[in-house]
CSV table of C-alpha atoms in Angstrom, one decimal:
chain,number,residue,atom,x,y,z
A,1,UNK,CA,9.0,5.6,-5.6
A,2,UNK,CA,8.4,8.3,-3.1
A,3,UNK,CA,10.3,11.4,-2.5
A,4,UNK,CA,11.8,10.4,0.6
A,5,UNK,CA,15.5,9.4,0.5
A,6,UNK,CA,17.8,8.0,3.3
A,7,UNK,CA,21.7,7.4,3.7
A,8,UNK,CA,23.6,5.7,3.6
A,9,UNK,CA,22.1,2.5,2.0
A,10,UNK,CA,24.2,0.2,3.9
A,11,UNK,CA,26.3,0.6,7.1
A,12,UNK,CA,28.6,-1.7,8.8
A,13,UNK,CA,29.3,-1.1,12.7
A,14,UNK,CA,31.2,-2.4,15.6
A,15,UNK,CA,29.3,-3.1,19.0
A,16,UNK,CA,29.9,-0.2,21.0
A,17,UNK,CA,30.1,2.6,18.2
A,18,UNK,CA,27.9,5.3,17.4
A,19,UNK,CA,25.9,5.8,14.2
A,20,UNK,CA,24.1,8.5,12.5
A,21,UNK,CA,21.4,8.0,9.9
A,22,UNK,CA,19.9,10.5,7.3
A,23,UNK,CA,16.6,11.3,6.1
A,24,UNK,CA,15.5,13.8,3.4
A,25,UNK,CA,11.4,14.2,3.4
A,26,UNK,CA,8.9,14.4,0.5
A,27,UNK,CA,8.6,18.0,-0.1
A,28,UNK,CA,5.9,19.7,1.9
A,29,UNK,CA,5.9,17.0,4.7
A,30,UNK,CA,6.5,18.3,8.3
A,31,UNK,CA,6.5,15.0,10.3
A,32,UNK,CA,9.0,12.4,9.9
A,33,UNK,CA,8.8,9.1,11.7
A,34,UNK,CA,11.6,6.3,12.4
A,35,UNK,CA,11.1,2.8,12.5
A,36,UNK,CA,13.1,-0.4,12.9
A,37,UNK,CA,12.7,-3.3,11.0
A,38,UNK,CA,14.4,-6.7,12.2
A,39,UNK,CA,14.6,-9.5,10.0
A,40,UNK,CA,11.7,-11.2,9.6
A,41,UNK,CA,9.5,-8.8,11.6
A,42,UNK,CA,7.2,-6.0,11.0
A,43,UNK,CA,8.5,-2.2,11.4
A,44,UNK,CA,8.5,-1.0,14.9
A,45,UNK,CA,8.1,2.6,15.9
A,46,UNK,CA,11.0,4.3,17.2
A,47,UNK,CA,9.9,7.9,17.3
A,48,UNK,CA,8.5,10.9,15.7
A,49,UNK,CA,9.2,14.4,14.9
A,50,UNK,CA,7.2,17.5,14.1
A,51,UNK,CA,8.3,20.9,13.3
A,52,UNK,CA,11.7,19.9,15.0
A,53,UNK,CA,10.2,18.7,17.9
A,54,UNK,CA,9.8,15.0,19.3
A,55,UNK,CA,6.3,14.3,19.8
A,56,UNK,CA,5.8,10.3,20.1
A,57,UNK,CA,8.3,7.7,21.2
A,58,UNK,CA,8.1,4.0,20.9
A,59,UNK,CA,9.5,1.5,23.5
A,60,UNK,CA,13.1,2.3,22.6
A,61,UNK,CA,16.2,3.1,25.2
A,62,UNK,CA,17.4,6.9,25.1
A,63,UNK,CA,20.5,5.7,23.2
A,64,UNK,CA,18.3,6.0,20.2
A,65,UNK,CA,17.8,9.9,19.6
A,66,UNK,CA,17.0,12.0,16.8
A,67,UNK,CA,16.8,15.2,15.3
A,68,UNK,CA,14.8,17.2,12.7
A,69,UNK,CA,15.9,20.3,10.8
A,70,UNK,CA,14.1,23.3,9.7
A,71,UNK,CA,13.9,22.0,6.0
A,72,UNK,CA,12.1,19.0,7.8
A,73,UNK,CA,14.8,16.2,7.1
A,74,UNK,CA,16.0,14.2,10.0
A,75,UNK,CA,18.7,12.3,11.5
A,76,UNK,CA,18.4,9.0,13.7
A,77,UNK,CA,21.3,8.6,15.9
A,78,UNK,CA,22.2,5.2,17.7
A,79,UNK,CA,24.9,5.3,20.7
A,80,UNK,CA,26.8,2.2,22.2
A,81,UNK,CA,25.4,-0.1,19.4
A,82,UNK,CA,24.5,-3.7,20.2
A,83,UNK,CA,24.2,-6.8,17.9
A,84,UNK,CA,20.2,-6.7,18.3
A,85,UNK,CA,20.4,-3.3,16.6
A,86,UNK,CA,21.2,-4.8,13.5
A,87,UNK,CA,18.2,-4.0,11.2
A,88,UNK,CA,16.7,-2.0,8.4
A,89,UNK,CA,16.0,1.4,9.5
A,90,UNK,CA,13.2,3.1,7.8
A,91,UNK,CA,12.2,6.9,7.6
A,92,UNK,CA,8.7,8.1,6.8
A,93,UNK,CA,7.6,11.5,6.3
A,94,UNK,CA,4.0,12.6,6.3
A,95,UNK,CA,1.5,15.5,6.2
A,96,UNK,CA,-1.5,13.8,7.1
A,97,UNK,CA,-2.2,10.1,7.9
A,98,UNK,CA,-0.7,8.5,5.2
A,99,UNK,CA,3.2,8.0,5.3
A,100,UNK,CA,5.6,7.8,2.5
A,101,UNK,CA,8.6,5.8,3.3
A,102,UNK,CA,12.1,6.0,2.2
A,103,UNK,CA,14.3,2.7,0.9
A,104,UNK,CA,15.7,2.5,4.5
A,105,UNK,CA,19.3,2.1,5.6
A,106,UNK,CA,20.4,-1.5,6.3
A,107,UNK,CA,22.8,-1.4,9.7
A,108,UNK,CA,24.8,-4.5,10.6
A,109,UNK,CA,26.4,-4.4,13.9
A,110,UNK,CA,29.2,-7.0,14.4
B,1,UNK,CA,-2.5,1.1,23.0
B,2,UNK,CA,-3.5,0.2,19.4
B,3,UNK,CA,-2.2,-2.9,17.7
B,4,UNK,CA,-2.8,-5.2,14.6
B,5,UNK,CA,-2.4,-9.0,14.0
B,6,UNK,CA,-2.0,-10.8,10.7
B,7,UNK,CA,-3.0,-14.4,11.6
B,8,UNK,CA,-1.1,-16.0,8.5
B,9,UNK,CA,2.6,-15.8,8.1
B,10,UNK,CA,2.3,-16.8,4.5
B,11,UNK,CA,-0.3,-17.1,1.7
B,12,UNK,CA,-0.1,-19.1,-1.2
B,13,UNK,CA,-2.5,-18.6,-4.4
B,14,UNK,CA,-2.6,-19.5,-7.9
B,15,UNK,CA,-2.4,-16.9,-10.4
B,16,UNK,CA,-5.6,-15.6,-11.5
B,17,UNK,CA,-7.3,-16.9,-8.6
B,18,UNK,CA,-8.6,-14.4,-5.9
B,19,UNK,CA,-6.5,-13.4,-2.8
B,20,UNK,CA,-7.2,-12.4,0.8
B,21,UNK,CA,-4.6,-11.4,3.1
B,22,UNK,CA,-5.9,-10.9,6.7
B,23,UNK,CA,-5.7,-8.1,9.2
B,24,UNK,CA,-7.3,-7.6,12.6
B,25,UNK,CA,-6.6,-4.7,14.9
B,26,UNK,CA,-7.3,-3.5,18.4
B,27,UNK,CA,-7.8,0.2,19.3
B,28,UNK,CA,-9.7,2.5,21.4
B,29,UNK,CA,-11.8,4.7,19.3
B,30,UNK,CA,-11.6,5.4,15.6
B,31,UNK,CA,-8.8,3.7,13.6
B,32,UNK,CA,-6.8,4.8,10.6
B,33,UNK,CA,-5.9,1.7,8.7
B,34,UNK,CA,-3.1,1.0,6.3
B,35,UNK,CA,-1.8,-1.7,3.7
B,36,UNK,CA,1.5,-1.2,2.6
B,37,UNK,CA,3.7,-3.8,0.4
B,38,UNK,CA,7.6,-4.5,0.7
B,39,UNK,CA,9.6,-6.1,-2.1
B,40,UNK,CA,12.8,-7.5,-1.3
B,41,UNK,CA,15.6,-4.8,-0.2
B,42,UNK,CA,13.0,-2.3,-0.7
B,43,UNK,CA,11.0,0.3,1.7
B,44,UNK,CA,7.4,0.2,2.0
B,45,UNK,CA,4.9,1.1,-0.8
B,46,UNK,CA,1.6,2.3,0.4
B,47,UNK,CA,-1.5,0.4,-1.1
B,48,UNK,CA,-4.6,2.0,0.5
B,49,UNK,CA,-6.1,3.5,3.6
B,50,UNK,CA,-9.3,3.6,5.4
B,51,UNK,CA,-9.9,7.1,7.4
B,52,UNK,CA,-13.6,7.1,7.4
B,53,UNK,CA,-16.6,6.7,4.8
B,54,UNK,CA,-17.1,3.9,2.8
B,55,UNK,CA,-16.2,0.4,4.3
B,56,UNK,CA,-14.7,-0.7,0.9
B,57,UNK,CA,-11.4,0.8,0.2
B,58,UNK,CA,-9.9,0.6,-3.4
B,59,UNK,CA,-6.1,1.1,-3.9
B,60,UNK,CA,-3.3,0.6,-6.0
B,61,UNK,CA,-2.5,-2.3,-8.5
B,62,UNK,CA,-6.1,-3.6,-8.4
B,63,UNK,CA,-6.2,-4.2,-4.4
B,64,UNK,CA,-9.1,-3.4,-2.1
B,65,UNK,CA,-9.9,-3.8,1.4
B,66,UNK,CA,-13.0,-4.1,3.6
B,67,UNK,CA,-13.2,-2.4,6.5
B,68,UNK,CA,-15.5,-4.2,9.1
B,69,UNK,CA,-16.0,-2.5,12.5
B,70,UNK,CA,-17.9,-5.6,14.4
B,71,UNK,CA,-15.1,-7.9,13.5
B,72,UNK,CA,-12.5,-5.5,13.9
B,73,UNK,CA,-11.0,-6.5,10.6
B,74,UNK,CA,-9.5,-5.1,7.9
B,75,UNK,CA,-8.6,-7.8,5.1
B,76,UNK,CA,-6.8,-6.9,1.8
B,77,UNK,CA,-8.4,-8.4,-1.3
B,78,UNK,CA,-7.7,-8.8,-5.1
B,79,UNK,CA,-10.4,-10.6,-7.4
B,80,UNK,CA,-7.4,-12.0,-9.5
B,81,UNK,CA,-3.9,-12.5,-8.3
B,82,UNK,CA,-0.5,-11.8,-10.7
B,83,UNK,CA,2.9,-13.5,-10.0
B,84,UNK,CA,4.2,-9.9,-9.6
B,85,UNK,CA,2.0,-9.5,-6.3
B,86,UNK,CA,4.2,-11.9,-4.7
B,87,UNK,CA,5.8,-10.0,-1.8
B,88,UNK,CA,5.6,-9.2,1.8
B,89,UNK,CA,2.3,-7.3,3.0
B,90,UNK,CA,1.8,-5.3,6.0
B,91,UNK,CA,-1.3,-4.0,7.9
B,92,UNK,CA,-0.7,-0.9,10.1
B,93,UNK,CA,-3.1,0.9,12.5
B,94,UNK,CA,-2.7,4.6,13.8
B,95,UNK,CA,-4.6,6.2,16.3
B,96,UNK,CA,-5.2,9.5,18.2
B,97,UNK,CA,-3.2,12.9,18.0
B,98,UNK,CA,0.1,11.2,16.9
B,99,UNK,CA,0.5,9.5,13.7
B,100,UNK,CA,2.9,7.0,15.0
B,101,UNK,CA,1.9,3.6,13.0
B,102,UNK,CA,1.7,0.2,14.5
B,103,UNK,CA,2.4,-2.5,12.2
B,104,UNK,CA,1.7,-6.3,12.0
B,105,UNK,CA,4.5,-9.0,11.7
B,106,UNK,CA,3.7,-9.1,8.1
B,107,UNK,CA,2.2,-11.9,5.7
B,108,UNK,CA,4.4,-13.0,2.7
B,109,UNK,CA,2.1,-13.7,-0.3
B,110,UNK,CA,3.3,-16.1,-3.1
B,111,UNK,CA,1.4,-16.2,-6.4
B,112,UNK,CA,2.6,-19.6,-8.2
B,113,UNK,CA,1.9,-19.4,-12.2
């Protein structure tokens, strides 16, 4: 097990609502990345934060946004939820190239 | 843009036999390559990585991978498979300044007793 934790474990939301997912980094890691893993697919890169600044983004619309805090923990916010947003959301922290992943948050949008 | 491909959705092997899970990559410049394993309802667990140096990389749980630059491949191998190795395996590549990883679609490994 890594030192990366995510909350909540599971979440059910209705289409159009907003959601916030949280991630606590491995101690000493200053970079956090978020990934979306739809059922039966590999993780897709959403964005990355380094020292509280977004420094990379995948092919996701602006309604996916994030924050990184001074203690390097992070939030992923998704507005105007769509059914296709149902997925496992993974957070990963890193200091170098290797990323340590948390257990994920399973989001279901109905 | 960097990408990886895992050409096999499913790999079946008998316990005790060697296993190979294939991965090819596409990236301009030098790649950083990784293998992760995912068990049901769990996050990703790091197995091994290639950054530079020796083309044969040894990782966790007896797994190893061989980096082949001419074939742009990074296949995962294990000399003797265990039933407990049954899981979903992902190959990933990162490149350049940003550390974003691009994952393959995954290969489901089933090891039968």
